[in-house]
Short mmCIF file of C-alpha atoms in Angstrom, two decimals:
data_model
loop_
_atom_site.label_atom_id
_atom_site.label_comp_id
_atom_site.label_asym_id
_atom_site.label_seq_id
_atom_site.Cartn_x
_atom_site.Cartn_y
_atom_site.Cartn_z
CA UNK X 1 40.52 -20.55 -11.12
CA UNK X 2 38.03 -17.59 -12.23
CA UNK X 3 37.59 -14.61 -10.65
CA UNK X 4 34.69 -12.37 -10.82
CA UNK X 5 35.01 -8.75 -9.10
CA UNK X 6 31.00 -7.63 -8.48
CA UNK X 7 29.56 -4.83 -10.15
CA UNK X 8 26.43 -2.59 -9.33
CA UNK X 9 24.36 -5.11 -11.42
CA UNK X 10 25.74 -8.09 -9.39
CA UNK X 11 25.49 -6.42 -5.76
CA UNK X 12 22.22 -6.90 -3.21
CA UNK X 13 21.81 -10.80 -4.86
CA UNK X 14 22.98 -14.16 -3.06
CA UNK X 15 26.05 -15.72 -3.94
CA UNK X 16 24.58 -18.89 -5.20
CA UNK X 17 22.05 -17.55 -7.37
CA UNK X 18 25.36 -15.48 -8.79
CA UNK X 19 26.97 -18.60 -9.37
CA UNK X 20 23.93 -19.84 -11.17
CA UNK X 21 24.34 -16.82 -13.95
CA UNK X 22 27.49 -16.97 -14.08
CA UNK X 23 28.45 -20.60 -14.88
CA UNK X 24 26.00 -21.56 -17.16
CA UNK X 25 27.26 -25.35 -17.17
CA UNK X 26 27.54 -25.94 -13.24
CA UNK X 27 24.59 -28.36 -12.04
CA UNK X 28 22.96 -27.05 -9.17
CA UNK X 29 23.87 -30.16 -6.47
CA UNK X 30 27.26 -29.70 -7.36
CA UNK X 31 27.72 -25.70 -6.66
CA UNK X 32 26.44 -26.50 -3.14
CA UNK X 33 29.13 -29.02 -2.81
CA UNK X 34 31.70 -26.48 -4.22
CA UNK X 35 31.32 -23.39 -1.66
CA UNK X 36 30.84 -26.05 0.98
CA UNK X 37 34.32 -27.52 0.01
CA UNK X 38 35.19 -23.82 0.10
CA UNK X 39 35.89 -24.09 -3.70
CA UNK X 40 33.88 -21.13 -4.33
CA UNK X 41 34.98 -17.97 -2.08
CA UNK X 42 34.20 -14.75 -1.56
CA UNK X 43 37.12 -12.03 -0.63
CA UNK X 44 39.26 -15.40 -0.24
CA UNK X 45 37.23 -16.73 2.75
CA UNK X 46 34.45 -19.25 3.31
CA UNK X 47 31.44 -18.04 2.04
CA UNK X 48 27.84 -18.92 2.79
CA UNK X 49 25.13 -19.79 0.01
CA UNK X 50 22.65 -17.30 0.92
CA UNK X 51 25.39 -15.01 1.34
CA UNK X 52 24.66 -10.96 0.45
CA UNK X 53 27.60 -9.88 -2.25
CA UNK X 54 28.35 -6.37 -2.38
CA UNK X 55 29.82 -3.96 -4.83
CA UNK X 56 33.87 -4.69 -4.89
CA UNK X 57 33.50 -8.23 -3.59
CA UNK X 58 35.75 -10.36 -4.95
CA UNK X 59 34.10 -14.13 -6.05
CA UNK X 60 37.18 -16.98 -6.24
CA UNK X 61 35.66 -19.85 -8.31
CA UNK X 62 38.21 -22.92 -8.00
CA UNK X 63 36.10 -24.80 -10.58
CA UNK X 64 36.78 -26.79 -13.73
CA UNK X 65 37.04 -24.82 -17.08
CA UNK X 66 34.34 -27.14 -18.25
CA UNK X 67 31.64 -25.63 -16.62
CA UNK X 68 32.57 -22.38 -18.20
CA UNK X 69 32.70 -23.43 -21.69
CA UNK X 70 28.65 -23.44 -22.08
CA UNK X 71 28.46 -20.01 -20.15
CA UNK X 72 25.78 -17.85 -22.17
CA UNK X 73 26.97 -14.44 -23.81
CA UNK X 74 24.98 -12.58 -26.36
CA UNK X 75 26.48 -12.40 -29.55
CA UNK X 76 27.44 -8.49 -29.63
CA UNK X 77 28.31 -9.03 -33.22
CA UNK X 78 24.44 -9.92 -33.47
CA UNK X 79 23.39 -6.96 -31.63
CA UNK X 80 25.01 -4.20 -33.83
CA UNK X 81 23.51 -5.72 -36.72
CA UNK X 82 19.71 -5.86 -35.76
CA UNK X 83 17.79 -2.90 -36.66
CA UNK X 84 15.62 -2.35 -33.06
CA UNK X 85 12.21 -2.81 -33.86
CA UNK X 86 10.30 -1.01 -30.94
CA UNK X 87 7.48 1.42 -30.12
CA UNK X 88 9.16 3.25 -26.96
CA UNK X 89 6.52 5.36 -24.47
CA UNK X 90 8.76 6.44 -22.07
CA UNK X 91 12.65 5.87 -21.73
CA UNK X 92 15.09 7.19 -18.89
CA UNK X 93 18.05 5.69 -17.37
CA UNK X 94 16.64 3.17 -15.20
CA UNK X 95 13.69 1.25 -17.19
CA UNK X 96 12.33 1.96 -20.86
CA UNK X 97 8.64 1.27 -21.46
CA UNK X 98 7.60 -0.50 -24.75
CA UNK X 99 4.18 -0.95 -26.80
CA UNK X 100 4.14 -4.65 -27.61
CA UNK X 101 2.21 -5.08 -30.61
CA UNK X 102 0.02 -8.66 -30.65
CA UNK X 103 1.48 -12.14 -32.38
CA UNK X 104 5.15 -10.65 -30.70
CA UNK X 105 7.09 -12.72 -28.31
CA UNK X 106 7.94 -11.05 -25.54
CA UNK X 107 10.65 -13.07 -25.00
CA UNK X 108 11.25 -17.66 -25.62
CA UNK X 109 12.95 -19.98 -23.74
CA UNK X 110 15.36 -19.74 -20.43
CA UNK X 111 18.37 -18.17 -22.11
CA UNK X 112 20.80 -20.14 -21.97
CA UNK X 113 21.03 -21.48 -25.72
CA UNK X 114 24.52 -20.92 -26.57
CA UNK X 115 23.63 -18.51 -29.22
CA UNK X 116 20.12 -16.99 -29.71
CA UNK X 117 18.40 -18.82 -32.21
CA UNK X 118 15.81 -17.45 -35.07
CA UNK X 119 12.87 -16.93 -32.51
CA UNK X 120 14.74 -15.66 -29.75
CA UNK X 121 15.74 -12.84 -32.28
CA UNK X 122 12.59 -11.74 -33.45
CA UNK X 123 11.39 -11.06 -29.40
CA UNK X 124 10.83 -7.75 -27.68
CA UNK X 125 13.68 -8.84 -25.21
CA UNK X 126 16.00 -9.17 -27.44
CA UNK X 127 15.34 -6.16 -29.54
CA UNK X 128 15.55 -3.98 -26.08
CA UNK X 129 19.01 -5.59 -25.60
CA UNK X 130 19.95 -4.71 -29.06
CA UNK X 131 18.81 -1.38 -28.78
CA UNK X 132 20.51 -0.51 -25.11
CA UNK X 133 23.64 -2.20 -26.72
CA UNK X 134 23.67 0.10 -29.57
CA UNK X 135 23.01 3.27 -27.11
CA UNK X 136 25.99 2.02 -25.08
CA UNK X 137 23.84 1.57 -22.24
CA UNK X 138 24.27 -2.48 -22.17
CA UNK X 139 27.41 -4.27 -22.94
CA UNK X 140 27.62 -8.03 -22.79
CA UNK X 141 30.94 -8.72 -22.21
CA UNK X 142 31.34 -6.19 -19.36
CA UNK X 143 28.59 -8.18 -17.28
CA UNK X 144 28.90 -10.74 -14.84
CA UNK X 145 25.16 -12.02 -14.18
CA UNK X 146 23.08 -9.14 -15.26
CA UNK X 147 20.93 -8.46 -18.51
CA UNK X 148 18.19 -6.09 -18.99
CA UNK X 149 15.42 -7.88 -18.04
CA UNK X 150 11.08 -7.59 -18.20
CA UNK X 151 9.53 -6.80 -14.99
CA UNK X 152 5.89 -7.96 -16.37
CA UNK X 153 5.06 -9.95 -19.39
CA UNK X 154 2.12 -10.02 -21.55
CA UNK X 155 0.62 -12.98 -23.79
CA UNK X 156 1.87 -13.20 -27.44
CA UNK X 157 -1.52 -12.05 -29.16
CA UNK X 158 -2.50 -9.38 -26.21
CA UNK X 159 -0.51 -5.84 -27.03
CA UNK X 160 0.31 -3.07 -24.65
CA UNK X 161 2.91 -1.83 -22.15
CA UNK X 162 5.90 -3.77 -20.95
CA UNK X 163 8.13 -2.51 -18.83
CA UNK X 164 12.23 -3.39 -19.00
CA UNK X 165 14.26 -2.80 -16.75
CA UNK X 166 17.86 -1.41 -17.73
CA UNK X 167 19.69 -2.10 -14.28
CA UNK X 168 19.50 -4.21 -11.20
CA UNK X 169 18.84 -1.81 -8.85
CA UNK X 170 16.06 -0.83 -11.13
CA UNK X 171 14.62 -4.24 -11.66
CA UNK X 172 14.70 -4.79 -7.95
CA UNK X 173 12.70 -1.98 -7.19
CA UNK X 174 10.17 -2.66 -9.98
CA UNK X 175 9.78 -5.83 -8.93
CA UNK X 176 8.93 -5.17 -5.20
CA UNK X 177 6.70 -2.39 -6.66
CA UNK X 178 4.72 -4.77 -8.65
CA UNK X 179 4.51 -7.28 -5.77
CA UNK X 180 3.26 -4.39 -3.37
CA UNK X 181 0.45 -2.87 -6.05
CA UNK X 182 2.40 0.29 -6.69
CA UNK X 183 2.12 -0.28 -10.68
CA UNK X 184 -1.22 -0.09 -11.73
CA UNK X 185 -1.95 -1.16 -15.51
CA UNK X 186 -5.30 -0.34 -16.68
CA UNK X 187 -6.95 -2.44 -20.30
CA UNK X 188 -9.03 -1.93 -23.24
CA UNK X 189 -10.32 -4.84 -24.54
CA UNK X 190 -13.65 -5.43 -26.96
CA UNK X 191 -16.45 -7.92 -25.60
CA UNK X 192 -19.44 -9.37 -27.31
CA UNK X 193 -22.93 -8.01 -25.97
CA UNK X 194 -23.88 -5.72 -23.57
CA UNK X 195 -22.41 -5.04 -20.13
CA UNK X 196 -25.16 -5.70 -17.32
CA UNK X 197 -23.87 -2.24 -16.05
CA UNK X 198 -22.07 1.03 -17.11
CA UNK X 199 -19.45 0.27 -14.31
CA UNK X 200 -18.62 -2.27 -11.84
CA UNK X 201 -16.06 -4.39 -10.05
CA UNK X 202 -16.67 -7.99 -10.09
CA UNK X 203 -15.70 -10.79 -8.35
CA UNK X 204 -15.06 -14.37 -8.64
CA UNK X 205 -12.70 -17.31 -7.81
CA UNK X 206 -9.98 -18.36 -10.21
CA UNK X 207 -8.42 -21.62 -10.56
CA UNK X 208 -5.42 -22.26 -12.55
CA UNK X 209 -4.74 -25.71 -13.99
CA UNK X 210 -1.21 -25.81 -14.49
CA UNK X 211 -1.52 -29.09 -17.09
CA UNK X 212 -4.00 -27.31 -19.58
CA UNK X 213 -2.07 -24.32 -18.97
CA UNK X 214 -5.98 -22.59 -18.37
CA UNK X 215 -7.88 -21.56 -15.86
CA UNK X 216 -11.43 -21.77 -14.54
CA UNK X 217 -13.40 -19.16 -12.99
CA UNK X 218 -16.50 -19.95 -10.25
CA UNK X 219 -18.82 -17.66 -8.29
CA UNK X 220 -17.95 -19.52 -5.21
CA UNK X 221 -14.52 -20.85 -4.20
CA UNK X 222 -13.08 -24.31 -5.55
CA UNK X 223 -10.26 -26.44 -3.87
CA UNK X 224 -6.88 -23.91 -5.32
CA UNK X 225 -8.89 -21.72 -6.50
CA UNK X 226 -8.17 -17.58 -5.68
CA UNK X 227 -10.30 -14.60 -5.53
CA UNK X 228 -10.24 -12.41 -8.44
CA UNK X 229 -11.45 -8.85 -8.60
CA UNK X 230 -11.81 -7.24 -12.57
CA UNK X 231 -13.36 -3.68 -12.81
CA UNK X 232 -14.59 -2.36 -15.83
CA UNK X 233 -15.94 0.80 -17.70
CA UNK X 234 -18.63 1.08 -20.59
CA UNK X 235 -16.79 3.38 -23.16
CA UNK X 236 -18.35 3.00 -26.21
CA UNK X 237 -20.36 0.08 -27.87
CA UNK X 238 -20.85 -0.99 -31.58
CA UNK X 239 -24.63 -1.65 -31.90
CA UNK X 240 -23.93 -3.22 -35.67
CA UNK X 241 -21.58 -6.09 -33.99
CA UNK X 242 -22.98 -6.16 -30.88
CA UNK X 243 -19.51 -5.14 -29.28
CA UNK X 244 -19.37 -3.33 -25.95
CA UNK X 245 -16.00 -1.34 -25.81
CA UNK X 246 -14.76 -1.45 -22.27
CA UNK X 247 -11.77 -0.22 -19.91
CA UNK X 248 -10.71 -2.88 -17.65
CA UNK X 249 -8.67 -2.72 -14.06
CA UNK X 250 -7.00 -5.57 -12.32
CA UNK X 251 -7.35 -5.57 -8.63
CA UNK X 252 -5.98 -8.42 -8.87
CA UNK X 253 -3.38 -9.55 -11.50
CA UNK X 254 -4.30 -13.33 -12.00
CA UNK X 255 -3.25 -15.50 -14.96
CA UNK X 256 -6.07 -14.56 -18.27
CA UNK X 257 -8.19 -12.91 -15.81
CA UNK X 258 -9.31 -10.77 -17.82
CA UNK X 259 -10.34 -13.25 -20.84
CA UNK X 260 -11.17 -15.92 -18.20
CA UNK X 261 -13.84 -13.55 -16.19
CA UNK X 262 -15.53 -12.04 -19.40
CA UNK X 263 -16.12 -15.09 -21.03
CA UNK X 264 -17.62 -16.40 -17.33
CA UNK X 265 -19.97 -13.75 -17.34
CA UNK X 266 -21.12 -14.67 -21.26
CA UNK X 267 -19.37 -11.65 -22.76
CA UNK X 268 -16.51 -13.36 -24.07
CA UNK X 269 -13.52 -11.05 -25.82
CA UNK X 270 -13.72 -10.45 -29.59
CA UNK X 271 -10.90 -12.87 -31.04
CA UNK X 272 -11.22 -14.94 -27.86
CA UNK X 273 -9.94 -18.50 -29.00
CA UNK X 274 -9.17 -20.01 -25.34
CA UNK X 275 -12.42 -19.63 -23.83
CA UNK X 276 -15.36 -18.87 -26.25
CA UNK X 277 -15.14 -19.84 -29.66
CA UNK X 278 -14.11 -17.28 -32.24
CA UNK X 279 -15.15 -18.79 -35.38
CA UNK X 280 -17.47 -16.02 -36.47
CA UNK X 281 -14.81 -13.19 -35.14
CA UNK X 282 -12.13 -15.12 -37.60
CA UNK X 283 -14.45 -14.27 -40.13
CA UNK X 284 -14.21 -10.16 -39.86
CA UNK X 285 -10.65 -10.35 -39.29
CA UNK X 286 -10.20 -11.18 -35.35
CA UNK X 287 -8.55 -14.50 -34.33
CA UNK X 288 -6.97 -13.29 -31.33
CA UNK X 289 -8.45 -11.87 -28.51
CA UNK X 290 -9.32 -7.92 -28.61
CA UNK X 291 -7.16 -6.78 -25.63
CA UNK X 292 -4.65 -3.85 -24.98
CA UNK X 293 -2.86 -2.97 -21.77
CA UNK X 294 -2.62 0.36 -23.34
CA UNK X 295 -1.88 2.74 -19.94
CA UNK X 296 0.04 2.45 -16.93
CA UNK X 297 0.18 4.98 -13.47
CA UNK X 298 2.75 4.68 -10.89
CA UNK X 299 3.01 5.07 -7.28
CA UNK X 300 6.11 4.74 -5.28
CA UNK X 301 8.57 6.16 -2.95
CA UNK X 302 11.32 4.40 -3.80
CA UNK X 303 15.21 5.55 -4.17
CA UNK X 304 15.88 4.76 -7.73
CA UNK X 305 12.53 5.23 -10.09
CA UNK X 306 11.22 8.27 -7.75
CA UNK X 307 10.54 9.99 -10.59
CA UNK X 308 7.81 7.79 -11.48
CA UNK X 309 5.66 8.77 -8.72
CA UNK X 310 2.70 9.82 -9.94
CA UNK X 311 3.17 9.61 -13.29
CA UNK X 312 0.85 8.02 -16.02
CA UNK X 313 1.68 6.79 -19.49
CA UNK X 314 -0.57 5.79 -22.59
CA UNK X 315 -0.12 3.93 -25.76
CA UNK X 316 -1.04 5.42 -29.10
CA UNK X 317 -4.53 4.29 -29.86
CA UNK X 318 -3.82 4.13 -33.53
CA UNK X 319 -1.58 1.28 -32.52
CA UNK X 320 -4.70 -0.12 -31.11
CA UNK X 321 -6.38 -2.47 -34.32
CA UNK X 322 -10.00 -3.05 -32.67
CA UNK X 323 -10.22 0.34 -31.88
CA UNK X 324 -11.72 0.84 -35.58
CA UNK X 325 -14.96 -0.77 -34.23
CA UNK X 326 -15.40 2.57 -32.00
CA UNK X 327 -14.72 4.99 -34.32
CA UNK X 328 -15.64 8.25 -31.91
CA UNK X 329 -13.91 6.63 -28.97
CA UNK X 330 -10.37 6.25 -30.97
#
């Protein structure tokens, strides 16, 4: 038998998806069967699936050592060693904001190799964890179910802002802040041509073939297709390269929208290998696309990040490589 007393980071989340962290080796068929055959408890009494643990609760686990032996911890030994390689923005004791530099990883896989393996070490995941572990804000072996975790993600060649969160609480809140359009990320990015206009907010219909692992983008709507609204700013424009320097808003975060819609329009991203061809950007040094989440503005009346509420945060734009084509503008 194991017993697992919940902590803060383990409160507010269902038993079975607890179970799930927890026992890295227990199929999921068979943990249904187990709290229905009351082989999984919770304060030593029957306990439901969807069941709400709280702080204190005390979860029995009447289960097989076997299913324990492949249970994920992160080496700690591993974490004292690496030397955190981040570019922090803002830090306090609920989330830490990062600049993600392109061709990084934010993070690989679904975590639950025994031991992190070459690539999962070189991601901006891990390197958070090794940081907050060296801070003493994160310990391992002290957890139950919870790790510091991303609340948004950005593609391996785009850089910018990425938030972590450093608690549950935290990444609950941050989460349903997201969902509800309280975060509001704003891009620079670096298109070929001229912009029809100084400023506008387009829109178009998305569709997002899951196969390819693109998308398409239409005028009108398509079978599965969604609405997608992308605003944009003029800010500077390179009449050598024929580059238009723009600031970009998502009204609606859909997946490549940005690099999807541009390219629709036929003012495809600099670097843009996906949808345009980038042969000729290759050439001048650009074989990935020419886009920066590079500031971030908050809005929320929440309990644990309050103190976010109004508050904006920008990248360095010396960080910011395609910036160099707008020299007065950087």
């Amino acid at each position: 038998m194991r017993e697992f007393v919940i902590n803060s980071n383990d409160s507010g989340q269902r038993l079975d998806k607890f179970v799930l962290k927890t026992v890295w080796g227990l199929p999921l068929s068979l943990m249904y069967k187990f709290i229905r055959k009351k082989r999984i408890k919770v304060n030593g009494k029957r306990a439901e699936e969807k069941q709400i643990l709280c702080q204190g609760d005390v979860v029995e686990m009447y289960i097989p050592d076997e299913f324990f032996e492949n249970k994920q911890t992160d080496d700690v030994v591993e974490f004292s060693r690496v030397k955190p390689r981040l570019s922090i923005v803002y830090e306090d004791e609920n989330i830490i904001l990062c600049d993600k530099q392109p061709g990084i990883l934010t993070h690989t896989g679904d975590g639950k190799e025994k031991k992190a393996d070459a690539a999962e070490r070189e991601t901006l995941l891990y390197h958070i964890k090794a940081y907050l572990y060296q801070k003493g804000e994160y310990d391992p072996e002290k957890e139950n179910s919870f790790a510091p975790a991303l609340c948004n993600r950005i593609d391996r060649n785009t850089g910018g802002i990425v938030i972590a969160a450093k608690n549950a609480a935290a990444l609950r809140e941050m989460n349903a802040l997201i969902k509800e359009g309280g975060v509001h990320k704003e891009y620079l990015c670096a298109v070929h041509g001229r912009l029809p206009k100084k400023e506008d907010t387009m829109r178009a219909h998305l569709f997002k073939n899951s196969k390819t692992k693109t998308v398409r983008v239409t005028d009108i709507p398509t079978k599965g297709s969604k609405e997608i609204v992308t605003g944009y700013k003029v800010k500077a424009y390179n009449r050598e390269k024929d580059l238009s320097l723009l600031e970009v808003r998502l009204y609606t975060g859909r997946t490549h929208q940005i690099r999807a819609h541009f390219a629709h329009i036929g003012n495809p991203l600099l670097g843009e290998g996906k949808y345009a061809h980038n042969k000729e950007d290759r050439s001048i040094g650009f074989s990935h696309q020419a886009l920066y989440s590079f500031r971030v503005f908050f809005e929320t009346d929440g309990e644990v990040l309050s103190s976010l509420d109004g508050k904006m945060f920008t990248v360095d734009r010396r960080n910011i490589d395609f910036l160099k084509l707008f020299g007065e503008y950087r």
